[in-house]
Short mmCIF file of C-alpha atoms in Angstrom, two decimals:
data_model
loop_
_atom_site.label_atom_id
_atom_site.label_comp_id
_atom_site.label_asym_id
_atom_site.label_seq_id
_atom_site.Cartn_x
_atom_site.Cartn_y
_atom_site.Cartn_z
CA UNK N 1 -203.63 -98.64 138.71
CA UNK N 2 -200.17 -97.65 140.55
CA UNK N 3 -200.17 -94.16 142.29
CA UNK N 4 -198.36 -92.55 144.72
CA UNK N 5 -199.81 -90.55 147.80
CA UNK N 6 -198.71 -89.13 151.23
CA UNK N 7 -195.90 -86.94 152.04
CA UNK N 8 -192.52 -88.77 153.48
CA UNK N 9 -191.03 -87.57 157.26
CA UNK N 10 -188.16 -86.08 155.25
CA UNK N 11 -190.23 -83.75 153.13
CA UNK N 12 -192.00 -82.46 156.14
CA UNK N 13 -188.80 -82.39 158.22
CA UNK N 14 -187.50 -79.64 155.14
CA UNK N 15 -190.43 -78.43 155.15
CA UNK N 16 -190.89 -77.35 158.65
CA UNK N 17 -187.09 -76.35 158.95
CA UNK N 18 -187.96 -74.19 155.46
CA UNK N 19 -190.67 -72.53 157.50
CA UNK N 20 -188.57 -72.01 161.00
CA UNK N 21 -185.53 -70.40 158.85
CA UNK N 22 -187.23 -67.84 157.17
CA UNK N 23 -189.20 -66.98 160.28
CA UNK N 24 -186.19 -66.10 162.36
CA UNK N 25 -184.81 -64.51 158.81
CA UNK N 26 -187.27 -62.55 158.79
CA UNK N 27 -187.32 -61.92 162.45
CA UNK N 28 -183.80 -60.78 162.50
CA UNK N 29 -184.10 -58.48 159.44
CA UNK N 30 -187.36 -56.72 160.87
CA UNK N 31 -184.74 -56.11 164.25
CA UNK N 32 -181.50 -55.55 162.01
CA UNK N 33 -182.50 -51.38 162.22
CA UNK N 34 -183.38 -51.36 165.91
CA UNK N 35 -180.59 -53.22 166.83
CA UNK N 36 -178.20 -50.51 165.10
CA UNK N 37 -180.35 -47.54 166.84
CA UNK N 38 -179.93 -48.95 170.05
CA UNK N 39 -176.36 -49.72 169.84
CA UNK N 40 -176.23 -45.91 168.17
CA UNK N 41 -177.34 -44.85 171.15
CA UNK N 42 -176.09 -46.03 173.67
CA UNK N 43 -172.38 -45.26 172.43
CA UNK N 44 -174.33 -41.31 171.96
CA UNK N 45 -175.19 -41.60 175.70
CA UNK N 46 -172.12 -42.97 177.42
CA UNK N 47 -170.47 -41.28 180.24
CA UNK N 48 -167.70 -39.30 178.31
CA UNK N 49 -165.77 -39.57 181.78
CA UNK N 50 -165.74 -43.43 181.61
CA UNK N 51 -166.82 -44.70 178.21
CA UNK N 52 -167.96 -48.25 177.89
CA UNK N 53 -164.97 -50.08 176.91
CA UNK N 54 -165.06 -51.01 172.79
CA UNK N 55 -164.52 -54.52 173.55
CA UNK N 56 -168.29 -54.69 174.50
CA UNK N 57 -169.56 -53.03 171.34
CA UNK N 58 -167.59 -55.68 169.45
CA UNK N 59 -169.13 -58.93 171.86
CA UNK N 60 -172.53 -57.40 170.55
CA UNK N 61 -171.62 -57.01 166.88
CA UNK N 62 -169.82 -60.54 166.49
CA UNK N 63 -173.27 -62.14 168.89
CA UNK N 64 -175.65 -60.70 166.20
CA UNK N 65 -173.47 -61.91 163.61
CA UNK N 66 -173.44 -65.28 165.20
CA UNK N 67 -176.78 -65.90 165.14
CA UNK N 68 -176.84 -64.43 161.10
CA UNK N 69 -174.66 -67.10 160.43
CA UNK N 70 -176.52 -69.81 162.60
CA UNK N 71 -179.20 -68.82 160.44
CA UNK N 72 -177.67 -69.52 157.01
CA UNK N 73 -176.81 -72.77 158.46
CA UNK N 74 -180.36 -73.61 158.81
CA UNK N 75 -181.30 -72.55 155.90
CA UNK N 76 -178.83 -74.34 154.06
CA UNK N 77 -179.21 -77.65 156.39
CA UNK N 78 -183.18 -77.18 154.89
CA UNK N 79 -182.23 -77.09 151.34
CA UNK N 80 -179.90 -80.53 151.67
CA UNK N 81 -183.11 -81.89 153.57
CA UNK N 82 -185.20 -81.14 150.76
CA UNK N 83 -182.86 -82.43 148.41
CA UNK N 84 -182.43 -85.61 150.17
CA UNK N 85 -186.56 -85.62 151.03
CA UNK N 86 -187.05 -85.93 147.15
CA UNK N 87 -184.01 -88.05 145.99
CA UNK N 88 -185.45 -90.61 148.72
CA UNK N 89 -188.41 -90.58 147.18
CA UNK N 90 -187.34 -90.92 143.60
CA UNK N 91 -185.64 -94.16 145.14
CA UNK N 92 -188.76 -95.60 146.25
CA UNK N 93 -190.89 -94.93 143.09
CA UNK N 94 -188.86 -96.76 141.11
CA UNK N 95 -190.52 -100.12 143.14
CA UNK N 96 -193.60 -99.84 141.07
CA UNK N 97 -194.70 -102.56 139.19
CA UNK N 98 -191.77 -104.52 140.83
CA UNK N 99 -192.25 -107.79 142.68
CA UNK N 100 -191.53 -107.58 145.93
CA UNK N 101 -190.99 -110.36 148.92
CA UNK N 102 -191.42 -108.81 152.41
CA UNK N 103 -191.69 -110.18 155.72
CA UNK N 104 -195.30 -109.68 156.85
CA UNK N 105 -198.58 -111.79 157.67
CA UNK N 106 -201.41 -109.99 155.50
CA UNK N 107 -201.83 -110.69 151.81
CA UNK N 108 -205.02 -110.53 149.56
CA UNK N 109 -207.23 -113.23 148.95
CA UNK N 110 -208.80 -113.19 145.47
CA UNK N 111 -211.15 -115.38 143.48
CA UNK N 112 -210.35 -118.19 146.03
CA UNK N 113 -206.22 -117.83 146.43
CA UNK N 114 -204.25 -116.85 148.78
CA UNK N 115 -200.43 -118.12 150.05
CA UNK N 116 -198.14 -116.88 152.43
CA UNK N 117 -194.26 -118.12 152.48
CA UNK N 118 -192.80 -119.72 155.47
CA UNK N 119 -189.52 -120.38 156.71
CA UNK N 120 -189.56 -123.03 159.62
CA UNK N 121 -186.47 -123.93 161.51
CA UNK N 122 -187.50 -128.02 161.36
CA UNK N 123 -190.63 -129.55 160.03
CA UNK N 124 -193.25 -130.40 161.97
CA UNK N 125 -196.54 -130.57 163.14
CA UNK N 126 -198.76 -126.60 163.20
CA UNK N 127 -201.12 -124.45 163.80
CA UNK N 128 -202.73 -122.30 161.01
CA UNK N 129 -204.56 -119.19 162.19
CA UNK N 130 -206.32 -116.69 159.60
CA UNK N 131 -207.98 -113.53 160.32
CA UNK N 132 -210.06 -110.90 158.51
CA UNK N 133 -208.93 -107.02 158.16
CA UNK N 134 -210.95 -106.49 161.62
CA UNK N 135 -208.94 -109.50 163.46
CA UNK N 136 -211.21 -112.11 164.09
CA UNK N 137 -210.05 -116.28 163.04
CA UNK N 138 -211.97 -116.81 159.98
CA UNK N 139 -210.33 -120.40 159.70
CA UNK N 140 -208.04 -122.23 162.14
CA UNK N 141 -206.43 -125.17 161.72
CA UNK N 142 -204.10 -128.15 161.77
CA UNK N 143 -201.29 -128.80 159.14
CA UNK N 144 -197.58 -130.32 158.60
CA UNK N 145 -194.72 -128.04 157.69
CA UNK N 146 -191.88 -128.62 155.86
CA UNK N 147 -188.48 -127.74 157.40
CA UNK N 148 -187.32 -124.45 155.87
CA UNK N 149 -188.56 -122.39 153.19
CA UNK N 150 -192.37 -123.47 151.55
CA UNK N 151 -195.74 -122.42 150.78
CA UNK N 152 -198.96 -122.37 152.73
CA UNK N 153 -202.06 -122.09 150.65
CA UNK N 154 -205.54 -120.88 151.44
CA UNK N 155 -208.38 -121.72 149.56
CA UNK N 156 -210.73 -119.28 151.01
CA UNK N 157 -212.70 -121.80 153.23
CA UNK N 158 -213.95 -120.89 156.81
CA UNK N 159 -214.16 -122.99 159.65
CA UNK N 160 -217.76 -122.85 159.43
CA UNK N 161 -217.13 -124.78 155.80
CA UNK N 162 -218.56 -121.04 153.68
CA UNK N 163 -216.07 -119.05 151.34
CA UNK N 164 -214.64 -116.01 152.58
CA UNK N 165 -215.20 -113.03 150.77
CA UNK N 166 -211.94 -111.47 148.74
CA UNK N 167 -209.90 -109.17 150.84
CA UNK N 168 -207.01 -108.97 153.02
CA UNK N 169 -206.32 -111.56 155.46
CA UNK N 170 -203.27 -112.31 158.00
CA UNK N 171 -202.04 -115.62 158.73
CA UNK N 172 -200.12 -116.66 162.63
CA UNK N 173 -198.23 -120.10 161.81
CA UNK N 174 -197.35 -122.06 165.54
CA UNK N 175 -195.62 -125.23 164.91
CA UNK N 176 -196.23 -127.32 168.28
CA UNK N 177 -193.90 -127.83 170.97
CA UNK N 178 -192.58 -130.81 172.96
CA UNK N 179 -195.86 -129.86 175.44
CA UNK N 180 -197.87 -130.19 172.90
CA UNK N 181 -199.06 -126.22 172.29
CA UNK N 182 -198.33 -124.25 168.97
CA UNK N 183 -196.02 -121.91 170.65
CA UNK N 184 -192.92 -121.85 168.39
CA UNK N 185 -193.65 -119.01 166.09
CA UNK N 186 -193.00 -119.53 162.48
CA UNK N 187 -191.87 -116.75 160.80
CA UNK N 188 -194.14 -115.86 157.23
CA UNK N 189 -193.39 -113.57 154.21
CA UNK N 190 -196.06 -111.86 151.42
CA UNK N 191 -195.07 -111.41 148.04
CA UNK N 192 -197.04 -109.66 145.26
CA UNK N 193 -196.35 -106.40 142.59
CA UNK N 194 -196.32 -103.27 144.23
CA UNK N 195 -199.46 -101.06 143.25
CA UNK N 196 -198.75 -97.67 144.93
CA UNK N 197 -196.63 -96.18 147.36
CA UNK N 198 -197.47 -94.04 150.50
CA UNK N 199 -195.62 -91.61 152.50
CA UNK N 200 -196.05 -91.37 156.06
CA UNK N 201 -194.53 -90.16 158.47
CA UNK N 202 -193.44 -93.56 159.91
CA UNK N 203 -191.64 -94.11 156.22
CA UNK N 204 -192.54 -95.14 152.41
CA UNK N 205 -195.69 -98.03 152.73
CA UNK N 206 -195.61 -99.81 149.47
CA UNK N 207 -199.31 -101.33 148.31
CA UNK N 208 -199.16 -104.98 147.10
CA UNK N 209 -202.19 -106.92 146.78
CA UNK N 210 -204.36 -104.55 148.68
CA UNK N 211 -201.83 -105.06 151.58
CA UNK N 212 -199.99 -102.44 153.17
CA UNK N 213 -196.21 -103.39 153.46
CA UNK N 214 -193.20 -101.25 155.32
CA UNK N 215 -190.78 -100.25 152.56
CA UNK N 216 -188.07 -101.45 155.29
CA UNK N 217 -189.55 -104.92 155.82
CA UNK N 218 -189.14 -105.67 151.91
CA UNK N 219 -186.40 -108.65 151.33
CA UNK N 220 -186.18 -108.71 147.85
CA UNK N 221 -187.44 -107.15 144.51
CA UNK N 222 -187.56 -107.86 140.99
CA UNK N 223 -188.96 -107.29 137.57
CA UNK N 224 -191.50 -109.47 136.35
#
């Protein structure tokens, strides 16, 4: 089942500037009366023998009128947010049911499968790390890579020779260096059909297998 949850930083960006606009709006209509009182007044109560000069009446008016108009701004910079905040979603819901390839290390084992693409700069001799959802190596070892772009399979099998149980699990691919250790990191991509999307504040998490992939660290997508 595909579904969609979350709200995206956008949304709650228009949102909250929505909210802060027709505060002060409201704010400044509530003071619009007092503000004409006062300024009623105090051209009532001026020394008639050395009026305040009009120029400072106007500074006030045009002020007031400033922020008005700082105001509309706001409120119309909120409406494009919104309209953004919901076209960028629209964007990202067209992704589902779509295969995607994404650079990432955690894809879904099930019924005994799992893979993970690689892309090594020259073949070599590796180390294969895998690791549950809470992080600890549920399988480690050796294997040869080919140079550039190929598949490394998992069967499911633990170090300790029992079957891991379905779920997501990361991969860490070292091929070895001249010293010996499996320090050059090997880059590793997931692939799968997206299931749902989130919105987070951090951006639109597409679900693909179970895992949880960036919207932004998606390379490619097509239609089955």
């Amino acid at each position: 089942m595909t579904g969609i949850t979350g709200i995206s930083e956008q949304s709650s960006a228009a949102a909250a500037a929505a909210k802060s606009t027709s505060s002060a709006k409201s704010a400044l209509d509530s003071n619009y009366e007092l503000f004409l009182s006062m300024l009623t007044t105090q051209i009532q109560n001026q020394d008639p023998l050395d009026p305040t000069d009009s120029s400072k009446y106007t500074e006030q008016l045009v002020q007031y009128s400033s922020v008005e108009q700082q105001i509309k701004t706001n409120d119309q910079l909120g409406n494009l947010l919104q309209v953004m905040a919901s076209s960028t979603a629209s964007s990202y819901v067209s992704y589902l049911g779509t295969n995607v390839v994404a650079s990432g290390s955690t894809t879904e084992l099930k019924s005994g499968e799992a893979s993970w693409t690689y892309d090594a700069g020259e073949g070599g001799k590796a180390r294969v790390e895998v690791r549950n959802s809470l992080g600890a190596v549920v399988y480690s070892g050796d294997t040869t890579l080919s140079q550039g772009r190929d598949t490394f399979e998992w069967d499911g099998r633990t170090s300790a020779g029992s079957q891991a149980p379905d779920g997501d699990y990361s991969i860490t691919i070292g091929r070895y260096d001249a010293n010996g250790a499996p320090s050059i990191r090997v880059p590793t991509e997931v692939s799968g059909t997206v299931e749902g999307i989130e919105f987070t504040e951090g951006g639109a998490v597409l679900t693909v297998g179970g895992a949880r992939i960036p919207a932004n660290a998606v390379i490619s997508v097509n239609r089955s």
